[in-house]
């Protein structure tokens, strides 16, 4: 009798939880704000994409999305915070390509990008450009290559920490020219850019979303577009391949995640709002202005992101293993 009662009580409790989760998911988001963790410094490329996005997505979701910048360790500190957050939809993560390089770079990462998150969808693709302080002697990338080789011990290369986009791009660059430079890690390329402009660091491979203003103002030396084709918004910058260094290509992508176990109706609402945002003409125009491209709606979905993230992990893991770099 006692056992039956206990089972009955347990069943009631489970039913209650299910009912309240269902009801809760239906009510999501209500008027409660959603916190979006951006795992890099404020004012940087990931932050810029994120701020433009949440300004529009708040409208489509029906509640305010507030950004928390939590930089360091190439974005893994912020990502870890979201893994441990309550899976109710009120904490989400906006991260970039670093989500796919971290498993190879960090032997003790402490989370699995594919297993410990619910996917919401992709946001935008962002090109990278190798830039230098204005007073660096080489005028072009072609001239920069022998200059870097001859002055390697004196030159420094900024990045946003191991596993960041700037780190990955710098890594491929150094490995392609078989020359090691002193690398200087920051919490994001926003603070790194200040030092490149000030001449404390010489070079950086950065996303156009961070440097569009400085490129237009001629405040940096724009050495090369680190992708196959020239960047639409900066057609006058030749690619690395055009200037004698083929194969150094890094296209950055941003995406949105939620902690594992976030209810599906909540993910569906987040993804629907994301799809409306990436197709919103204001967001698309903002991205284009920064040299980036908002993804089409079909890429702003959980299924598409899951497949894409898996393919990016498969693409970058052997490259990083071959380069023999670890963050820990
Ligand atoms: N995404 C980083 C930032 O926002 C930059 C990087 O990954 O290189 O600063």
GROMACS .gro file of C-alpha atoms and ligand atoms in nm:
model
  337
    1UNK     CA    1   0.000   0.000   0.000
    2UNK     CA    2   0.274   0.230   0.106
    3UNK     CA    3   0.471   0.151  -0.209
    4UNK     CA    4   0.170   0.222  -0.433
    5UNK     CA    5   0.118   0.555  -0.261
    6UNK     CA    6   0.479   0.650  -0.315
    7UNK     CA    7   0.460   0.558  -0.685
    8UNK     CA    8   0.136   0.749  -0.719
    9UNK     CA    9   0.292   1.057  -0.557
   10UNK     CA   10   0.599   1.027  -0.779
   11UNK     CA   11   0.381   0.998  -1.090
   12UNK     CA   12   0.188   1.306  -0.985
   13UNK     CA   13   0.510   1.496  -0.928
   14UNK     CA   14   0.643   1.398  -1.273
   15UNK     CA   15   0.311   1.494  -1.434
   16UNK     CA   16   0.327   1.825  -1.251
   17UNK     CA   17   0.678   1.894  -1.376
   18UNK     CA   18   0.586   1.803  -1.732
   19UNK     CA   19   0.271   2.016  -1.716
   20UNK     CA   20   0.454   2.313  -1.573
   21UNK     CA   21   0.742   2.280  -1.826
   22UNK     CA   22   0.486   2.267  -2.108
   23UNK     CA   23   0.298   2.565  -1.973
   24UNK     CA   24   0.622   2.749  -1.910
   25UNK     CA   25   0.750   2.678  -2.260
   26UNK     CA   26   0.427   2.804  -2.408
   27UNK     CA   27   0.454   3.128  -2.211
   28UNK     CA   28   0.818   3.184  -2.310
   29UNK     CA   29   0.953   3.448  -2.316
   30UNK     CA   30   0.685   3.657  -2.142
   31UNK     CA   31   0.826   3.987  -2.026
   32UNK     CA   32   1.142   3.843  -1.868
   33UNK     CA   33   1.466   3.950  -2.043
   34UNK     CA   34   1.690   3.693  -2.211
   35UNK     CA   35   2.062   3.709  -2.134
   36UNK     CA   36   2.293   3.650  -2.432
   37UNK     CA   37   2.648   3.562  -2.330
   38UNK     CA   38   2.904   3.695  -2.580
   39UNK     CA   39   3.236   3.525  -2.498
   40UNK     CA   40   3.457   3.817  -2.611
   41UNK     CA   41   3.522   4.179  -2.513
   42UNK     CA   42   3.266   4.452  -2.576
   43UNK     CA   43   3.310   4.647  -2.899
   44UNK     CA   44   3.480   4.357  -3.085
   45UNK     CA   45   3.359   4.163  -3.390
   46UNK     CA   46   3.146   3.905  -3.210
   47UNK     CA   47   3.004   4.176  -2.987
   48UNK     CA   48   2.920   4.395  -3.289
   49UNK     CA   49   2.736   4.117  -3.473
   50UNK     CA   50   2.559   4.026  -3.147
   51UNK     CA   51   2.449   4.380  -3.065
   52UNK     CA   52   2.310   4.440  -3.412
   53UNK     CA   53   2.131   4.107  -3.390
   54UNK     CA   54   1.976   4.145  -3.044
   55UNK     CA   55   1.849   4.495  -3.124
   56UNK     CA   56   1.636   4.336  -3.398
   57UNK     CA   57   1.574   3.997  -3.243
   58UNK     CA   58   1.435   4.150  -2.921
   59UNK     CA   59   1.155   4.289  -3.136
   60UNK     CA   60   1.087   3.955  -3.308
   61UNK     CA   61   1.108   3.758  -2.982
   62UNK     CA   62   0.891   4.001  -2.790
   63UNK     CA   63   1.127   4.060  -2.500
   64UNK     CA   64   1.458   4.237  -2.440
   65UNK     CA   65   1.779   4.043  -2.505
   66UNK     CA   66   2.062   4.173  -2.287
   67UNK     CA   67   2.428   4.104  -2.370
   68UNK     CA   68   2.682   3.992  -2.112
   69UNK     CA   69   3.044   4.005  -2.235
   70UNK     CA   70   3.250   3.730  -2.080
   71UNK     CA   71   3.580   3.718  -2.267
   72UNK     CA   72   3.893   3.509  -2.223
   73UNK     CA   73   4.044   3.179  -2.336
   74UNK     CA   74   3.924   3.215  -2.695
   75UNK     CA   75   3.557   3.221  -2.598
   76UNK     CA   76   3.560   2.901  -2.390
   77UNK     CA   77   3.496   3.076  -2.056
   78UNK     CA   78   3.170   3.230  -2.178
   79UNK     CA   79   3.065   2.906  -2.347
   80UNK     CA   80   3.123   2.712  -2.023
   81UNK     CA   81   2.902   2.955  -1.833
   82UNK     CA   82   2.615   2.880  -2.072
   83UNK     CA   83   2.667   2.503  -2.042
   84UNK     CA   84   2.613   2.542  -1.667
   85UNK     CA   85   2.324   2.792  -1.693
   86UNK     CA   86   1.959   2.709  -1.629
   87UNK     CA   87   1.812   2.553  -1.944
   88UNK     CA   88   1.499   2.764  -1.953
   89UNK     CA   89   1.574   2.975  -2.261
   90UNK     CA   90   1.665   3.285  -2.062
   91UNK     CA   91   2.038   3.227  -2.109
   92UNK     CA   92   2.178   3.184  -2.458
   93UNK     CA   93   2.523   3.196  -2.618
   94UNK     CA   94   2.638   3.381  -2.929
   95UNK     CA   95   2.969   3.235  -3.041
   96UNK     CA   96   3.171   3.204  -3.359
   97UNK     CA   97   3.396   2.952  -3.538
   98UNK     CA   98   3.581   2.904  -3.206
   99UNK     CA   99   3.306   2.663  -3.106
  100UNK     CA  100   3.440   2.421  -3.369
  101UNK     CA  101   3.812   2.467  -3.302
  102UNK     CA  102   3.799   2.445  -2.921
  103UNK     CA  103   3.766   2.061  -2.904
  104UNK     CA  104   4.101   2.023  -3.084
  105UNK     CA  105   4.276   2.312  -2.909
  106UNK     CA  106   4.168   2.237  -2.552
  107UNK     CA  107   4.240   1.889  -2.423
  108UNK     CA  108   4.049   1.969  -2.104
  109UNK     CA  109   3.773   2.172  -2.260
  110UNK     CA  110   3.512   2.053  -2.012
  111UNK     CA  111   3.224   2.056  -2.260
  112UNK     CA  112   3.124   1.905  -2.591
  113UNK     CA  113   2.995   2.167  -2.839
  114UNK     CA  114   2.764   1.916  -3.009
  115UNK     CA  115   2.637   1.736  -2.697
  116UNK     CA  116   2.616   2.006  -2.431
  117UNK     CA  117   2.414   2.265  -2.621
  118UNK     CA  118   2.085   2.295  -2.800
  119UNK     CA  119   2.138   2.453  -3.140
  120UNK     CA  120   1.933   2.762  -3.228
  121UNK     CA  121   2.084   2.861  -3.564
  122UNK     CA  122   2.353   3.047  -3.756
  123UNK     CA  123   2.367   3.425  -3.774
  124UNK     CA  124   2.627   3.565  -4.015
  125UNK     CA  125   2.948   3.497  -4.209
  126UNK     CA  126   3.235   3.740  -4.158
  127UNK     CA  127   3.555   3.772  -4.366
  128UNK     CA  128   3.901   3.829  -4.221
  129UNK     CA  129   4.172   4.071  -4.325
  130UNK     CA  130   4.537   4.077  -4.221
  131UNK     CA  131   4.615   4.429  -4.103
  132UNK     CA  132   4.918   4.606  -3.963
  133UNK     CA  133   5.009   4.922  -3.779
  134UNK     CA  134   5.025   5.216  -4.015
  135UNK     CA  135   5.397   5.265  -3.961
  136UNK     CA  136   5.501   4.912  -4.058
  137UNK     CA  137   5.743   4.949  -4.354
  138UNK     CA  138   5.592   4.695  -4.602
  139UNK     CA  139   5.332   4.857  -4.828
  140UNK     CA  140   5.177   4.533  -4.953
  141UNK     CA  141   5.130   4.174  -4.838
  142UNK     CA  142   5.380   4.066  -5.105
  143UNK     CA  143   5.638   4.287  -4.935
  144UNK     CA  144   5.521   4.186  -4.589
  145UNK     CA  145   5.607   3.817  -4.640
  146UNK     CA  146   5.989   3.854  -4.674
  147UNK     CA  147   5.983   4.135  -4.415
  148UNK     CA  148   5.816   3.907  -4.158
  149UNK     CA  149   6.064   3.628  -4.227
  150UNK     CA  150   6.359   3.863  -4.186
  151UNK     CA  151   6.227   4.035  -3.872
  152UNK     CA  152   6.036   3.753  -3.700
  153UNK     CA  153   6.205   3.802  -3.362
  154UNK     CA  154   6.098   4.167  -3.351
  155UNK     CA  155   5.741   4.133  -3.476
  156UNK     CA  156   5.426   4.060  -3.279
  157UNK     CA  157   5.085   3.935  -3.379
  158UNK     CA  158   4.775   4.011  -3.170
  159UNK     CA  159   4.485   3.773  -3.116
  160UNK     CA  160   4.177   3.722  -2.900
  161UNK     CA  161   4.313   3.417  -2.717
  162UNK     CA  162   4.376   3.058  -2.817
  163UNK     CA  163   4.085   2.928  -3.020
  164UNK     CA  164   3.970   3.269  -3.136
  165UNK     CA  165   3.930   3.351  -3.503
  166UNK     CA  166   4.230   3.582  -3.499
  167UNK     CA  167   4.439   3.308  -3.339
  168UNK     CA  168   4.333   3.053  -3.598
  169UNK     CA  169   4.403   3.290  -3.887
  170UNK     CA  170   4.742   3.388  -3.739
  171UNK     CA  171   4.825   3.024  -3.688
  172UNK     CA  172   4.756   2.937  -4.052
  173UNK     CA  173   4.955   3.240  -4.164
  174UNK     CA  174   5.260   3.149  -3.954
  175UNK     CA  175   5.243   2.787  -4.058
  176UNK     CA  176   5.212   2.883  -4.429
  177UNK     CA  177   5.522   3.104  -4.415
  178UNK     CA  178   5.697   2.869  -4.168
  179UNK     CA  179   5.785   3.157  -3.939
  180UNK     CA  180   5.689   3.204  -3.576
  181UNK     CA  181   5.603   3.546  -3.441
  182UNK     CA  182   5.544   3.656  -3.084
  183UNK     CA  183   5.169   3.627  -3.032
  184UNK     CA  184   4.992   3.853  -2.784
  185UNK     CA  185   4.652   3.733  -2.655
  186UNK     CA  186   4.371   3.973  -2.554
  187UNK     CA  187   4.015   3.917  -2.429
  188UNK     CA  188   3.886   4.012  -2.773
  189UNK     CA  189   4.012   4.189  -3.081
  190UNK     CA  190   3.852   4.516  -2.962
  191UNK     CA  191   4.129   4.575  -2.703
  192UNK     CA  192   4.383   4.416  -2.941
  193UNK     CA  193   4.293   4.666  -3.212
  194UNK     CA  194   4.367   4.957  -2.979
  195UNK     CA  195   4.721   4.824  -2.941
  196UNK     CA  196   4.769   4.758  -3.314
  197UNK     CA  197   4.660   5.115  -3.385
  198UNK     CA  198   4.893   5.239  -3.110
  199UNK     CA  199   5.185   5.035  -3.240
  200UNK     CA  200   5.232   4.824  -2.923
  201UNK     CA  201   5.161   4.521  -3.144
  202UNK     CA  202   5.247   4.508  -3.515
  203UNK     CA  203   5.001   4.278  -3.689
  204UNK     CA  204   4.661   4.119  -3.652
  205UNK     CA  205   4.429   3.905  -3.857
  206UNK     CA  206   4.084   4.041  -3.776
  207UNK     CA  207   3.721   4.028  -3.882
  208UNK     CA  208   3.595   4.313  -4.100
  209UNK     CA  209   3.317   4.374  -3.846
  210UNK     CA  210   3.585   4.503  -3.606
  211UNK     CA  211   3.800   4.702  -3.847
  212UNK     CA  212   3.561   4.833  -4.114
  213UNK     CA  213   3.579   5.190  -3.976
  214UNK     CA  214   3.959   5.192  -3.950
  215UNK     CA  215   3.996   5.039  -4.299
  216UNK     CA  216   3.770   5.306  -4.447
  217UNK     CA  217   3.960   5.578  -4.259
  218UNK     CA  218   4.299   5.442  -4.371
  219UNK     CA  219   4.409   5.403  -4.010
  220UNK     CA  220   4.556   5.054  -4.065
  221UNK     CA  221   4.763   4.886  -4.334
  222UNK     CA  222   4.522   4.645  -4.507
  223UNK     CA  223   4.755   4.367  -4.617
  224UNK     CA  224   4.533   4.086  -4.743
  225UNK     CA  225   4.184   3.937  -4.746
  226UNK     CA  226   4.220   3.592  -4.593
  227UNK     CA  227   3.966   3.420  -4.816
  228UNK     CA  228   3.927   3.292  -5.169
  229UNK     CA  229   3.756   3.599  -5.312
  230UNK     CA  230   3.799   3.967  -5.237
  231UNK     CA  231   3.562   4.104  -4.972
  232UNK     CA  232   3.259   4.268  -5.134
  233UNK     CA  233   3.278   4.580  -4.915
  234UNK     CA  234   3.658   4.610  -4.952
  235UNK     CA  235   3.722   4.520  -5.312
  236UNK     CA  236   4.051   4.711  -5.323
  237UNK     CA  237   4.218   4.472  -5.074
  238UNK     CA  238   4.375   4.180  -5.269
  239UNK     CA  239   4.354   3.828  -5.129
  240UNK     CA  240   4.654   3.649  -4.975
  241UNK     CA  241   4.649   3.404  -5.267
  242UNK     CA  242   4.668   3.687  -5.520
  243UNK     CA  243   4.980   3.808  -5.340
  244UNK     CA  244   5.165   3.481  -5.332
  245UNK     CA  245   5.025   3.293  -5.032
  246UNK     CA  246   4.749   3.052  -5.138
  247UNK     CA  247   4.555   2.829  -4.900
  248UNK     CA  248   4.534   3.060  -4.597
  249UNK     CA  249   4.158   3.095  -4.581
  250UNK     CA  250   3.941   3.142  -4.274
  251UNK     CA  251   3.575   3.231  -4.302
  252UNK     CA  252   3.421   3.322  -3.967
  253UNK     CA  253   3.065   3.228  -3.883
  254UNK     CA  254   2.853   3.320  -3.584
  255UNK     CA  255   2.575   3.113  -3.431
  256UNK     CA  256   2.337   3.094  -3.137
  257UNK     CA  257   2.311   2.817  -2.876
  258UNK     CA  258   2.117   2.739  -2.557
  259UNK     CA  259   2.205   2.504  -2.269
  260UNK     CA  260   2.132   2.135  -2.324
  261UNK     CA  261   1.777   2.041  -2.233
  262UNK     CA  262   1.621   2.378  -2.310
  263UNK     CA  263   1.263   2.275  -2.404
  264UNK     CA  264   1.199   2.234  -2.777
  265UNK     CA  265   0.908   2.483  -2.788
  266UNK     CA  266   1.147   2.743  -2.640
  267UNK     CA  267   1.419   2.662  -2.895
  268UNK     CA  268   1.159   2.683  -3.172
  269UNK     CA  269   1.058   3.030  -3.055
  270UNK     CA  270   1.419   3.147  -3.034
  271UNK     CA  271   1.497   3.004  -3.377
  272UNK     CA  272   1.183   3.156  -3.535
  273UNK     CA  273   1.283   3.498  -3.399
  274UNK     CA  274   1.640   3.441  -3.525
  275UNK     CA  275   1.513   3.353  -3.874
  276UNK     CA  276   1.305   3.671  -3.884
  277UNK     CA  277   1.608   3.870  -3.770
  278UNK     CA  278   1.859   3.738  -4.025
  279UNK     CA  279   1.615   3.815  -4.306
  280UNK     CA  280   1.530   4.157  -4.163
  281UNK     CA  281   1.656   4.414  -4.419
  282UNK     CA  282   1.795   4.637  -4.142
  283UNK     CA  283   2.014   4.355  -4.006
  284UNK     CA  284   2.125   4.246  -4.353
  285UNK     CA  285   2.219   4.604  -4.444
  286UNK     CA  286   2.412   4.648  -4.116
  287UNK     CA  287   2.610   4.329  -4.178
  288UNK     CA  288   2.688   4.430  -4.538
  289UNK     CA  289   2.812   4.768  -4.418
  290UNK     CA  290   3.059   4.583  -4.192
  291UNK     CA  291   3.176   4.359  -4.475
  292UNK     CA  292   2.977   4.061  -4.339
  293UNK     CA  293   2.677   3.864  -4.467
  294UNK     CA  294   2.368   3.761  -4.272
  295UNK     CA  295   2.285   3.393  -4.338
  296UNK     CA  296   1.966   3.294  -4.523
  297UNK     CA  297   1.672   3.180  -4.303
  298UNK     CA  298   1.732   2.809  -4.370
  299UNK     CA  299   2.075   2.832  -4.203
  300UNK     CA  300   1.928   3.000  -3.895
  301UNK     CA  301   1.781   2.668  -3.779
  302UNK     CA  302   1.886   2.402  -3.522
  303UNK     CA  303   1.918   2.121  -3.780
  304UNK     CA  304   2.131   2.323  -4.017
  305UNK     CA  305   2.361   2.444  -3.736
  306UNK     CA  306   2.405   2.091  -3.597
  307UNK     CA  307   2.521   1.958  -3.934
  308UNK     CA  308   2.738   2.265  -4.002
  309UNK     CA  309   2.903   2.266  -3.658
  310UNK     CA  310   2.982   1.895  -3.699
  311UNK     CA  311   3.137   1.959  -4.040
  312UNK     CA  312   3.344   2.250  -3.908
  313UNK     CA  313   3.476   2.036  -3.619
  314UNK     CA  314   3.570   1.768  -3.874
  315UNK     CA  315   3.736   2.030  -4.094
  316UNK     CA  316   3.944   2.209  -3.829
  317UNK     CA  317   4.044   1.921  -3.598
  318UNK     CA  318   4.301   1.767  -3.840
  319UNK     CA  319   4.436   2.114  -3.935
  320UNK     CA  320   4.497   2.202  -3.569
  321UNK     CA  321   4.635   1.857  -3.486
  322UNK     CA  322   4.875   1.889  -3.779
  323UNK     CA  323   4.989   2.230  -3.659
  324UNK     CA  324   5.048   2.070  -3.316
  325UNK     CA  325   4.904   2.359  -3.114
  326UNK     CA  326   4.725   2.326  -2.784
  327UNK     CA  327   4.576   2.586  -2.560
  328UNK     CA  328   4.628   2.394  -2.237
  329LIG     N1  329   3.558   3.706  -3.187
  329LIG     C1  330   3.665   3.774  -3.121
  329LIG     C2  331   3.618   3.905  -3.064
  329LIG     O1  332   3.500   3.933  -3.066
  329LIG     C3  333   3.779   3.795  -3.209
  329LIG     C4  334   3.842   3.670  -3.255
  329LIG     O2  335   3.784   3.563  -3.241
  329LIG     O3  336   3.950   3.677  -3.308
  329LIG     O4  337   3.697   3.980  -3.016
   0.00000   0.00000   0.00000
